[in-house]
Coordinates of C-alpha atoms (C1' of nucleotides) in Angstrom, one line a residue:
Chain A
X1010 CA -79.1 -123.3 -164.1
X1011 CA -79.4 -121.6 -160.6
X1012 CA -76.1 -123.0 -160.0
X1013 CA -75.4 -120.6 -157.1
X1014 CA -72.2 -120.6 -155.4
X1015 CA -73.2 -122.7 -152.5
X1016 CA -69.5 -123.8 -152.2
X1017 CA -66.9 -121.1 -152.5
X1018 CA -65.3 -121.9 -149.1
X1019 CA -61.8 -121.2 -150.4
X1020 CA -63.5 -119.3 -153.3
X1021 CA -60.2 -118.4 -154.9
X1022 CA -60.3 -117.6 -158.7
X1023 CA -63.0 -116.2 -160.8
X1024 CA -65.5 -118.9 -161.4
X1025 CA -65.7 -122.1 -163.3
X1026 CA -62.0 -122.8 -163.7
X1027 CA -61.5 -121.9 -159.9
X1028 CA -64.1 -124.2 -158.6
X1029 CA -62.5 -127.2 -160.5
X1030 CA -59.1 -126.2 -159.2
X1031 CA -60.4 -126.3 -155.7
X1032 CA -62.0 -129.6 -156.2
X1033 CA -58.8 -131.1 -157.5
X1034 CA -56.8 -129.6 -155.0
X1035 CA -59.0 -131.1 -152.3
X1036 CA -58.3 -134.5 -153.8
X1037 CA -54.7 -134.0 -153.6
X1038 CA -54.4 -132.4 -150.3
X1039 CA -56.6 -134.9 -148.5
X1040 CA -54.6 -137.8 -150.0
X1041 CA -57.2 -139.2 -152.3
X1042 CA -54.5 -138.5 -155.1
X1043 CA -50.9 -139.2 -154.2
X1044 CA -47.8 -138.2 -156.1
X1045 CA -47.5 -140.2 -159.2
X1046 CA -51.1 -140.6 -159.8
X1047 CA -52.6 -139.5 -163.2
X1048 CA -55.5 -137.3 -163.3
X1049 CA -58.3 -138.0 -165.8
X1050 CA -57.8 -136.4 -169.4
X1051 CA -59.0 -132.8 -169.9
X1052 CA -61.8 -134.2 -172.2
X1053 CA -63.1 -136.4 -169.4
X1054 CA -62.9 -133.7 -166.8
X1055 CA -64.8 -131.3 -169.1
X1056 CA -67.5 -133.9 -169.7
X1057 CA -68.0 -135.1 -166.1
X1058 CA -68.1 -131.4 -164.9
X1059 CA -70.2 -130.2 -167.8
X1060 CA -67.6 -127.3 -168.5
X1061 CA -65.6 -126.5 -171.5
X1062 CA -62.2 -127.8 -172.1
X1063 CA -60.7 -124.3 -171.9
X1064 CA -61.9 -124.0 -168.3
X1065 CA -60.5 -127.4 -167.3
X1066 CA -57.2 -126.2 -168.9
X1067 CA -57.4 -123.0 -166.8
X1068 CA -57.8 -125.0 -163.6
X1069 CA -55.0 -127.4 -164.6
X1070 CA -52.7 -124.5 -165.5
X1071 CA -53.2 -123.1 -162.2
X1072 CA -52.2 -126.3 -160.3
X1073 CA -49.2 -126.6 -162.6
X1074 CA -48.0 -123.2 -161.9
X1075 CA -48.2 -124.0 -158.2
X1076 CA -46.1 -127.0 -158.8
X1077 CA -48.7 -129.6 -157.7
X1078 CA -49.2 -131.3 -161.0
X1079 CA -47.1 -131.7 -164.0
X1080 CA -48.5 -131.9 -167.6
X1081 CA -46.9 -133.5 -170.6
X1082 CA -48.3 -134.0 -174.0
X1083 CA -49.2 -137.3 -174.8
X1084 CA -48.7 -138.6 -171.1
X1085 CA -51.4 -136.7 -169.2
X1086 CA -51.5 -134.8 -165.9
X1087 CA -49.8 -136.4 -163.0
X1088 CA -49.4 -135.3 -159.3
X1089 CA -46.0 -134.0 -158.4
X1090 CA -43.8 -135.1 -155.6
X1091 CA -44.3 -133.3 -152.4
X1092 CA -41.1 -131.5 -152.5
X1093 CA -42.0 -129.9 -155.9
X1094 CA -45.1 -128.3 -154.5
X1095 CA -44.7 -124.6 -154.3
X1096 CA -46.3 -124.4 -150.9
X1097 CA -44.9 -121.1 -150.1
X1098 CA -47.8 -119.6 -151.9
X1099 CA -50.9 -118.1 -150.2
X1100 CA -53.2 -120.3 -152.3
X1101 CA -51.4 -123.5 -151.5
X1102 CA -51.0 -122.5 -147.9
X1103 CA -54.8 -121.9 -147.7
X1104 CA -55.5 -125.3 -149.3
X1105 CA -53.2 -126.9 -146.7
X1106 CA -55.0 -125.4 -143.9
X1107 CA -58.4 -126.2 -145.3
X1108 CA -58.0 -129.9 -146.6
X1109 CA -54.8 -131.1 -145.0
X1110 CA -55.3 -129.5 -141.7
X1111 CA -53.7 -131.5 -138.9
X1112 CA -51.6 -133.4 -141.3
X1113 CA -48.0 -134.3 -141.9
X1114 CA -45.3 -132.3 -140.3
X1115 CA -46.4 -129.1 -141.8
X1116 CA -47.8 -127.9 -138.4
X1117 CA -44.4 -128.7 -136.7
X1118 CA -42.4 -127.3 -139.5
X1119 CA -44.1 -124.1 -139.5
X1120 CA -43.9 -123.9 -135.8
X1121 CA -40.2 -124.5 -135.9
X1122 CA -39.7 -121.8 -138.4
X1123 CA -41.5 -119.4 -136.1
X1124 CA -39.4 -120.5 -133.2
X1125 CA -36.1 -119.9 -135.2
X1126 CA -37.1 -116.7 -136.7
X1127 CA -39.4 -114.7 -134.6
X1128 CA -37.0 -113.8 -131.9
X1129 CA -34.8 -112.2 -134.6
X1130 CA -37.7 -110.6 -136.3
X1131 CA -38.7 -109.0 -133.0
X1132 CA -35.1 -107.8 -132.7
X1133 CA -35.2 -106.3 -136.2
X1134 CA -38.6 -104.8 -135.4
X1135 CA -37.5 -103.1 -132.2
X1136 CA -34.8 -101.4 -134.3
X1137 CA -37.0 -100.1 -137.1
X1138 CA -40.7 -100.0 -136.2
X1139 CA -42.3 -96.8 -137.1
X1140 CA -45.3 -95.2 -135.5
X1141 CA -47.6 -96.8 -138.1
X1142 CA -46.0 -100.3 -137.2
X1143 CA -46.8 -99.6 -133.5
X1144 CA -50.3 -98.6 -134.3
X1145 CA -50.9 -101.9 -136.2
X1146 CA -49.5 -103.9 -133.3
X1147 CA -51.6 -101.8 -130.7
X1148 CA -54.8 -102.2 -132.7
X1149 CA -54.4 -106.0 -132.9
X1150 CA -53.5 -106.2 -129.3
X1151 CA -56.6 -104.3 -128.3
X1152 CA -58.7 -106.7 -130.2
X1153 CA -57.1 -109.5 -128.3
X1154 CA -57.7 -107.9 -125.1
X1155 CA -61.3 -107.3 -125.9
X1156 CA -61.7 -110.9 -126.8
X1157 CA -60.0 -112.3 -123.8
X1158 CA -62.7 -111.8 -121.2
X1159 CA -65.3 -113.5 -123.4
X1160 CA -63.1 -116.5 -123.4
X1161 CA -65.6 -119.1 -122.4
X1162 CA -67.0 -120.0 -125.8
X1163 CA -64.7 -121.6 -128.4
X1164 CA -66.0 -119.2 -131.1
X1165 CA -64.6 -116.2 -129.2
X1166 CA -61.1 -117.8 -129.3
X1167 CA -61.3 -117.7 -133.1
X1168 CA -61.4 -113.8 -132.8
X1169 CA -58.7 -113.8 -130.4
X1170 CA -56.6 -116.0 -132.7
X1171 CA -57.3 -113.7 -135.7
X1172 CA -56.1 -110.7 -133.8
X1173 CA -53.1 -112.8 -132.5
X1174 CA -52.0 -113.5 -136.0
X1175 CA -52.5 -109.8 -136.9
X1176 CA -50.2 -108.9 -134.0
X1177 CA -47.6 -111.2 -135.4
X1178 CA -48.0 -110.1 -138.8
X1179 CA -47.5 -106.6 -137.8
X1180 CA -44.2 -107.5 -136.3
X1181 CA -43.0 -109.1 -139.4
X1182 CA -43.9 -106.1 -141.5
X1183 CA -42.2 -103.8 -139.1
X1184 CA -38.9 -105.2 -140.3
X1185 CA -39.5 -103.3 -143.6
X1186 CA -37.9 -106.3 -145.4
X1187 CA -39.5 -107.6 -148.4
X1188 CA -38.7 -111.2 -147.8
X1189 CA -40.0 -111.2 -144.3
X1190 CA -43.3 -109.4 -145.4
X1191 CA -43.9 -111.9 -148.2
X1192 CA -43.2 -114.9 -145.9
X1193 CA -45.6 -113.8 -143.4
X1194 CA -48.3 -113.1 -145.9
X1195 CA -47.8 -116.4 -147.5
X1196 CA -47.6 -118.4 -144.4
X1197 CA -50.5 -116.6 -143.0
X1198 CA -53.1 -119.6 -143.2
X1199 CA -50.6 -121.9 -141.9
X1200 CA -49.6 -119.7 -138.9
X1201 CA -53.2 -119.1 -138.2
X1202 CA -53.7 -122.9 -138.1
X1203 CA -50.8 -123.0 -135.5
X1204 CA -52.2 -120.3 -133.3
X1205 CA -55.8 -121.6 -133.4
X1206 CA -54.5 -125.1 -132.3
X1207 CA -52.3 -123.5 -129.6
X1208 CA -55.1 -121.2 -128.3
X1209 CA -57.6 -123.8 -128.3
X1210 CA -55.6 -126.0 -126.1
X1211 CA -54.2 -123.2 -123.9
X1212 CA -55.8 -123.2 -120.4
X1213 CA -55.3 -119.5 -119.9
X1214 CA -55.2 -116.7 -122.4
X1215 CA -54.6 -113.9 -119.7
X1216 CA -50.9 -115.0 -119.5
X1217 CA -50.5 -115.2 -123.3
X1218 CA -52.0 -111.5 -123.4
X1219 CA -49.5 -110.4 -120.9
X1220 CA -46.6 -111.9 -122.9
X1221 CA -47.8 -110.3 -126.0
X1222 CA -48.0 -107.0 -124.2
X1223 CA -44.4 -107.2 -123.0
X1224 CA -43.2 -107.8 -126.5
X1225 CA -45.0 -104.8 -127.8
X1226 CA -43.7 -102.6 -125.1
X1227 CA -40.2 -103.8 -125.8
X1228 CA -40.4 -103.0 -129.4
X1229 CA -41.9 -99.6 -128.6
X1230 CA -38.9 -98.9 -126.3
X1231 CA -36.5 -100.0 -129.2
X1232 CA -35.2 -102.6 -126.5
X1233 CA -33.8 -105.3 -129.1
X1234 CA -32.7 -107.6 -126.4
X1235 CA -36.0 -107.5 -124.3
X1236 CA -38.0 -108.1 -127.6
X1237 CA -35.8 -111.1 -128.4
X1238 CA -36.6 -112.5 -124.9
X1239 CA -40.3 -111.8 -125.2
X1240 CA -40.6 -113.3 -128.5
X1241 CA -38.9 -116.3 -127.3
X1242 CA -41.1 -116.7 -124.3
X1243 CA -44.3 -116.5 -126.5
X1244 CA -43.0 -119.0 -128.8
X1245 CA -42.0 -121.3 -125.9
X1246 CA -45.5 -121.2 -124.5
X1247 CA -46.9 -121.9 -128.0
X1248 CA -44.8 -125.0 -128.2
X1249 CA -45.9 -126.2 -124.9
X1250 CA -49.4 -125.8 -125.9
X1251 CA -48.9 -127.6 -129.1
X1252 CA -47.1 -130.4 -127.3
X1253 CA -43.8 -129.7 -128.9
X1254 CA -41.9 -128.6 -125.8
X1255 CA -41.7 -129.8 -122.3
X1256 CA -41.4 -126.8 -120.2
X1257 CA -43.8 -124.0 -120.8
X1258 CA -41.6 -121.1 -119.2
X1259 CA -38.8 -122.4 -117.3
X1260 CA -37.1 -118.9 -117.1
X1261 CA -40.2 -117.1 -116.1
X1262 CA -39.1 -114.3 -114.0
Chain B
X200 CA -33.2 -138.7 -161.9
X201 CA -32.9 -135.4 -160.0
X202 CA -31.6 -133.7 -163.0
X203 CA -34.3 -131.5 -164.5
X204 CA -34.2 -129.7 -167.8
X205 CA -30.9 -128.4 -168.2
X206 CA -31.6 -125.8 -170.8
X207 CA -34.4 -123.1 -170.9
X208 CA -33.6 -122.0 -167.3
X209 CA -35.4 -118.7 -167.9
X210 CA -37.6 -120.1 -170.6
X211 CA -40.0 -121.6 -168.3
X212 CA -43.2 -122.9 -169.7
X213 CA -43.8 -125.1 -172.6
X214 CA -43.5 -122.7 -175.6
X215 CA -45.6 -120.1 -177.1
X216 CA -47.4 -119.0 -174.0
X217 CA -44.2 -119.1 -172.0
X218 CA -42.4 -116.8 -174.5
X219 CA -45.0 -114.2 -174.3
X220 CA -45.1 -114.3 -170.5
X221 CA -41.2 -113.9 -170.5
X222 CA -41.5 -110.9 -172.8
X223 CA -44.2 -109.3 -170.6
X224 CA -42.4 -110.0 -167.6
X225 CA -39.5 -108.3 -168.9
X226 CA -41.4 -105.1 -169.5
X227 CA -42.7 -105.2 -166.0
X228 CA -39.6 -105.9 -164.2
X229 CA -37.3 -103.5 -166.2
X230 CA -39.7 -100.7 -165.4
X231 CA -41.3 -100.2 -168.9
X232 CA -44.6 -101.0 -167.3
X233 CA -45.3 -99.8 -163.8
X234 CA -48.1 -100.7 -161.3
X235 CA -51.5 -99.4 -162.5
X236 CA -50.5 -99.5 -166.2
X237 CA -52.9 -101.3 -168.4
X238 CA -51.5 -104.1 -170.8
X239 CA -52.8 -104.3 -174.5
X240 CA -56.0 -106.3 -174.9
X241 CA -55.7 -110.0 -175.5
X242 CA -56.8 -109.7 -179.1
X243 CA -54.2 -107.0 -179.8
X244 CA -51.3 -109.1 -178.2
X245 CA -52.5 -112.1 -180.2
X246 CA -52.3 -110.1 -183.4
X247 CA -48.9 -108.4 -182.7
X248 CA -47.4 -111.6 -181.8
X249 CA -49.0 -113.7 -184.4
X250 CA -50.3 -116.3 -181.8
X251 CA -53.9 -117.3 -180.8
X252 CA -55.8 -115.7 -178.1
X253 CA -55.7 -119.0 -176.2
X254 CA -52.0 -118.7 -175.9
X255 CA -52.1 -115.1 -175.0
X256 CA -54.5 -116.0 -172.2
X257 CA -52.2 -118.7 -171.1
X258 CA -49.5 -116.3 -170.6
X259 CA -51.5 -113.7 -168.9
X260 CA -52.9 -116.4 -166.6
X261 CA -49.4 -117.2 -165.3
X262 CA -48.8 -113.6 -164.7
X263 CA -52.1 -113.5 -162.8
X264 CA -51.2 -116.5 -160.7
X265 CA -48.0 -115.0 -159.7
X266 CA -49.7 -111.8 -158.6
X267 CA -47.9 -109.6 -161.1
X268 CA -51.2 -108.6 -163.0
X269 CA -54.8 -108.5 -162.3
X270 CA -57.5 -109.1 -164.9
X271 CA -61.1 -108.0 -164.9
X272 CA -63.7 -108.6 -167.4
X273 CA -64.4 -105.4 -169.2
X274 CA -61.6 -103.5 -167.9
X275 CA -58.5 -105.2 -169.1
X276 CA -55.3 -106.4 -167.6
X277 CA -53.4 -104.1 -165.3
X278 CA -50.0 -104.3 -163.5
X279 CA -50.3 -105.0 -159.8
X280 CA -48.7 -103.0 -157.0
X281 CA -45.4 -104.4 -156.0
X282 CA -46.4 -105.7 -152.6
X283 CA -49.0 -107.9 -154.4
X284 CA -46.2 -109.6 -156.4
X285 CA -45.8 -113.2 -155.3
X286 CA -42.1 -112.8 -155.6
X287 CA -41.3 -115.8 -153.3
X288 CA -41.7 -117.9 -156.3
X289 CA -38.8 -119.4 -158.3
X290 CA -40.2 -118.0 -161.6
X291 CA -40.5 -114.5 -160.2
X292 CA -37.1 -114.8 -158.4
X293 CA -35.7 -115.6 -161.7
X294 CA -37.3 -112.9 -163.6
X295 CA -36.0 -110.4 -160.8
X296 CA -32.5 -111.8 -161.3
X297 CA -32.7 -111.5 -165.1
X298 CA -34.5 -108.2 -165.7
X299 CA -34.4 -106.2 -162.5
X300 CA -30.8 -107.3 -161.5
X301 CA -29.2 -104.6 -159.5
X302 CA -32.4 -103.0 -158.8
X303 CA -34.5 -101.8 -155.9
X304 CA -33.7 -103.0 -152.4
X305 CA -34.1 -106.6 -153.4
X306 CA -30.5 -107.4 -153.3
X307 CA -30.2 -105.8 -149.9
X308 CA -33.3 -107.4 -148.4
X309 CA -32.3 -110.9 -149.6
X310 CA -28.8 -110.4 -148.1
X311 CA -30.3 -109.2 -144.8
X312 CA -32.5 -112.2 -144.9
X313 CA -29.5 -114.4 -145.1
X314 CA -27.7 -112.6 -142.5
X315 CA -30.5 -113.0 -140.1
X316 CA -31.3 -116.7 -140.8
X317 CA -28.3 -118.5 -142.0
X318 CA -26.3 -118.7 -138.6
X319 CA -29.5 -120.2 -137.1
X320 CA -29.8 -122.5 -140.2
X321 CA -26.3 -123.6 -139.5
X322 CA -27.1 -124.2 -135.9
X323 CA -30.0 -126.5 -136.9
X324 CA -28.1 -128.2 -139.7
X325 CA -25.2 -129.0 -137.2
X326 CA -27.9 -130.8 -135.0
X327 CA -29.6 -132.7 -137.8
X328 CA -27.2 -133.1 -140.9
X329 CA -27.3 -136.6 -142.1
X330 CA -24.5 -138.3 -144.1
X331 CA -26.2 -137.5 -147.3
X332 CA -26.4 -134.0 -146.3
X333 CA -22.7 -133.9 -145.6
X334 CA -22.1 -135.5 -148.9
X335 CA -24.0 -132.8 -150.7
X336 CA -21.9 -130.1 -148.9
X337 CA -18.7 -131.8 -149.6
X338 CA -19.4 -132.2 -153.3
X339 CA -20.3 -128.6 -153.5
X340 CA -17.1 -127.6 -151.5
X341 CA -14.9 -129.6 -153.9
X342 CA -16.2 -127.8 -156.9
X343 CA -15.4 -124.6 -155.3
X344 CA -12.0 -125.7 -154.4
X345 CA -11.4 -126.8 -158.0
X346 CA -12.5 -123.6 -159.4
X347 CA -10.6 -121.4 -157.0
X348 CA -7.1 -121.8 -158.5
X349 CA -8.4 -120.9 -161.9
X350 CA -9.7 -117.7 -160.5
X351 CA -8.1 -115.3 -163.2
X352 CA -11.0 -115.1 -165.5
X353 CA -14.5 -113.9 -164.4
X354 CA -16.1 -116.8 -166.3
X355 CA -14.5 -119.1 -163.7
X356 CA -15.9 -117.2 -160.9
X357 CA -19.4 -118.1 -162.2
X358 CA -18.5 -121.8 -161.6
X359 CA -17.3 -120.9 -158.2
X360 CA -20.5 -119.1 -157.4
X361 CA -22.6 -122.0 -158.7
X362 CA -20.9 -124.3 -156.3
X363 CA -21.2 -121.7 -153.6
X364 CA -24.9 -121.5 -153.8
X365 CA -25.1 -125.3 -153.9
X366 CA -23.1 -125.3 -150.7
X367 CA -25.5 -123.1 -148.9
X368 CA -28.5 -124.9 -150.4
X369 CA -27.3 -128.1 -149.0
X370 CA -27.1 -126.5 -145.4
X371 CA -30.6 -125.3 -145.8
X372 CA -31.8 -128.8 -146.8
X373 CA -30.0 -130.3 -143.9
X374 CA -32.4 -128.7 -141.4
X375 CA -35.0 -131.2 -142.8
X376 CA -37.6 -128.5 -142.4
X377 CA -40.0 -127.9 -145.3
X378 CA -40.2 -124.4 -144.9
X379 CA -36.4 -123.7 -145.1
X380 CA -36.1 -126.1 -147.9
X381 CA -38.7 -124.2 -150.0
X382 CA -37.3 -120.9 -149.2
X383 CA -33.9 -121.7 -150.4
X384 CA -35.4 -123.3 -153.5
X385 CA -37.4 -120.1 -154.2
X386 CA -34.8 -117.5 -153.4
X387 CA -32.0 -119.5 -155.3
X388 CA -31.9 -117.0 -158.2
X389 CA -31.9 -114.1 -156.0
X390 CA -29.1 -115.7 -153.7
X391 CA -27.2 -116.5 -156.7
X392 CA -27.3 -112.9 -157.8
X393 CA -26.0 -111.8 -154.2
X394 CA -23.3 -114.5 -154.2
X395 CA -22.1 -113.7 -157.8
X396 CA -22.0 -110.0 -157.0
X397 CA -20.1 -110.5 -153.9
X398 CA -17.5 -112.9 -155.4
X399 CA -17.0 -110.7 -158.4
X400 CA -15.8 -108.0 -156.2
X401 CA -14.1 -110.0 -153.7
X402 CA -10.2 -109.6 -153.9
X403 CA -9.5 -113.0 -152.7
X404 CA -11.5 -116.2 -152.8
X405 CA -9.1 -118.4 -151.0
X406 CA -10.1 -117.0 -147.6
X407 CA -13.7 -117.4 -148.6
X408 CA -12.9 -121.1 -149.3
X409 CA -11.3 -121.4 -145.9
X410 CA -14.4 -119.9 -144.1
X411 CA -16.7 -122.4 -146.0
X412 CA -14.5 -125.3 -145.0
X413 CA -14.8 -124.3 -141.3
X414 CA -18.6 -124.1 -141.5
X415 CA -18.7 -127.5 -143.2
X416 CA -16.3 -129.0 -140.4
X417 CA -18.4 -127.5 -137.6
X418 CA -21.7 -129.1 -139.0
X419 CA -19.8 -132.4 -139.6
X420 CA -18.7 -132.3 -135.9
X421 CA -22.2 -131.4 -134.8
X422 CA -20.7 -128.3 -133.1
X423 CA -23.7 -125.9 -133.2
X424 CA -22.0 -123.1 -131.6
X425 CA -19.0 -123.3 -134.1
X426 CA -21.4 -123.6 -136.9
X427 CA -23.2 -120.4 -136.0
X428 CA -20.0 -118.5 -135.7
X429 CA -18.6 -119.8 -139.1
X430 CA -21.9 -118.9 -140.7
X431 CA -21.8 -115.3 -139.3
X432 CA -18.3 -114.8 -140.5
X433 CA -19.2 -115.9 -144.1
X434 CA -22.0 -113.5 -144.2
X435 CA -20.0 -110.7 -142.6
X436 CA -17.6 -111.0 -145.4
X437 CA -20.2 -111.2 -148.1
X438 CA -21.7 -108.0 -146.6
X439 CA -18.4 -106.3 -146.8
X440 CA -17.9 -107.4 -150.5
X441 CA -21.2 -106.0 -151.3
X442 CA -20.6 -102.8 -149.4
X443 CA -23.3 -103.3 -146.8
X444 CA -21.0 -103.7 -143.9
X445 CA -17.8 -101.8 -142.8
X446 CA -15.6 -104.4 -141.2
X447 CA -14.9 -107.5 -143.2
X448 CA -13.8 -109.9 -140.4
X449 CA -12.7 -108.1 -137.4
X450 CA -12.4 -111.4 -135.3
X451 CA -10.5 -113.2 -138.1
X452 CA -8.4 -115.7 -136.1
Chain C
dG1425 C1' -78.8 -82.1 -161.5
dT1426 C1' -79.7 -86.9 -161.0
dG1427 C1' -80.9 -91.3 -162.1
dT1428 C1' -81.5 -94.7 -165.8
dT1429 C1' -80.6 -96.9 -170.2
dG1430 C1' -77.9 -98.4 -173.6
dC1431 C1' -73.5 -99.2 -175.9
dA1432 C1' -68.7 -100.3 -176.6
dA1433 C1' -64.7 -102.7 -174.9
dA1434 C1' -62.4 -106.2 -172.6
dT1435 C1' -62.2 -110.7 -170.4
dG1436 C1' -64.7 -115.2 -169.5
dT1437 C1' -66.5 -119.4 -171.5
dC1438 C1' -67.9 -122.5 -175.0
dA1439 C1' -67.4 -125.6 -179.2
dG1440 C1' -64.7 -128.0 -182.7
dA1441 C1' -60.7 -129.0 -185.1
dC1442 C1' -55.9 -129.7 -186.0
dA1443 C1' -50.8 -130.1 -184.4
dA1444 C1' -47.1 -132.0 -181.4
dT1445 C1' -45.6 -135.2 -178.2
dT1446 C1' -45.3 -139.5 -176.0
dG1447 C1' -45.3 -144.4 -175.1
dG1448 C1' -46.3 -148.7 -176.4
dA1449 C1' -47.9 -152.1 -179.8
dA1450 C1' -47.3 -154.1 -184.2
dT1451 C1' -44.0 -155.2 -187.6
dA1452 C1' -39.8 -156.0 -190.1
dG1453 C1' -35.1 -157.5 -190.2
dC1454 C1' -31.3 -160.4 -188.6
Chain D
dG415 C1' -35.6 -165.4 -180.5
dC416 C1' -34.1 -160.8 -180.2
dT417 C1' -33.5 -156.1 -181.8
dA418 C1' -34.8 -152.1 -184.3
dT419 C1' -38.1 -149.6 -186.8
dT420 C1' -42.6 -148.2 -188.0
dC421 C1' -47.1 -147.1 -186.9
dC422 C1' -50.9 -145.7 -183.9
dA423 C1' -53.7 -144.4 -180.2
dA424 C1' -54.0 -141.3 -176.3
dT425 C1' -53.3 -136.8 -174.3
dT426 C1' -51.9 -132.1 -174.2
dG427 C1' -50.8 -127.8 -177.0
dT428 C1' -52.6 -124.5 -180.1
dC429 C1' -55.6 -122.4 -183.4
dT430 C1' -60.1 -120.3 -185.0
dG431 C1' -64.6 -118.5 -184.4
dA432 C1' -68.4 -117.4 -181.8
dC433 C1' -71.1 -116.0 -177.8
dA434 C1' -71.7 -114.6 -172.8
dT435 C1' -70.6 -111.7 -168.9
dT436 C1' -68.8 -107.8 -166.8
dT437 C1' -67.4 -102.9 -166.6
dG438 C1' -67.2 -98.0 -167.3
dC439 C1' -68.9 -94.3 -169.5
dA440 C1' -71.8 -91.5 -172.4
dA441 C1' -76.1 -90.4 -173.8
dC442 C1' -80.7 -89.7 -172.4
dA443 C1' -85.0 -89.1 -169.7
dC444 C1' -87.0 -86.8 -165.9

DNA sequence: GTGTTGCAAATGTCAGACAATTGGAATAGC
DNA sequence: GCTATTCCAATTGTCTGACATTTGCAACAC
């Protein structure tokens, strides 16, 4: 009894089934289980975890829906190949950030995705941003500004990063396109990982703040070209901080 | 090996639970159930469909994982707001294509997404495409070519469209970026809908074929700029066929 | 009028049994 | 000896029935 929820870090689903799903996901994402491996039978999982088989099946069905495992009657439950993982899902994205953090090329691929798309996102946003969108951007920017001065401790940089991603999220949403809105929502944990890593290694956040301000102003002024340039510069610096690009801001005017 | 289940494209999950999930999804996606509506209780669904409550719960859990419904003990199962739908999932994308076909701005938003991204995808592909990637593109192109001449019947255009999307899918995969590969996999049904609609209204498929050939050649020659131009022209024509753009191919050489 | 209690409805969990599927082992046929 | 068939154990899929927990609301006490 007194089985209080001392865990619940990712704390996703309801309760019993969700905890087991989290535990199994951790095993998969940290590499303890690799594609092709077979999980213990449902009856065994139920016995070892002191829960009913129905709850076990609930957890396994979640993992199956997300493409992480495959179940076949008579065969058992096996871990799927990486390409089958439906990792464009917020839950999966969260698990990756939590358990597979600086692993594989995920960090690189997400960053490359941003480099490719965000300048165009900014262009679209400049054409379509409503007053409400500008407000969301400004609020995020203000939080970034407020957390810049207290930049000494690393903990404060987390607040800065939280506001940072809220800023970028507002830009994605300003496109008023369902696909972009969904993508930023789904990739949020992964993007947050990118931003946090970048901001933790960055020597100076003031310049980052200034670049974000320029992007915000460009969108406000409906200057598509300026927005494109500003977004490109932000990503260029991020790439430098991450070690993906050589020159931080070669075309800095 | 790579060939998965050929049948039951829409019929997703195993059996009983999957059928009910499909049926409920249809009600939601065709508008019979709108966000905020409450579904019948599990016991009632079990009774009316002559299946066990366990199977009903299986179906409902799938819909819940996909963000389409929310379940709360004591309150029931309610349809979620549209923005909560995890429609960047192949199953949801399929349901949209099947049941919500020419509805909402989904068609427009997916097309806009392609217009924005595919030129850049083509640029990346031109830089990174391997021999295997080129092979996949060529095979798809050959099928398109084979189905062009027999363009009289509408049924043949379906084969053309199938090959069309396989062609674009190969380009996305040629970026060798996990995010892009996932996105094209997920959006496949929606993109297929866009392509089919476009190809059915297009007067002439021969020109479309020629534009695709140019894109393929540009990628083969690692000519990023030419690939960008070729992709832009394909999408421009598609937009015209869909009625989203005025001028089909003003810079047609 | 306000706060509390109790109840009905619905989902969450449990337990046990049987059905369906799968892969391999044992067996029969040649 | 080799192949084809049959049988069987393991595992997931489904069914049934029961109880636990949560929720919203109505009845009630003050």
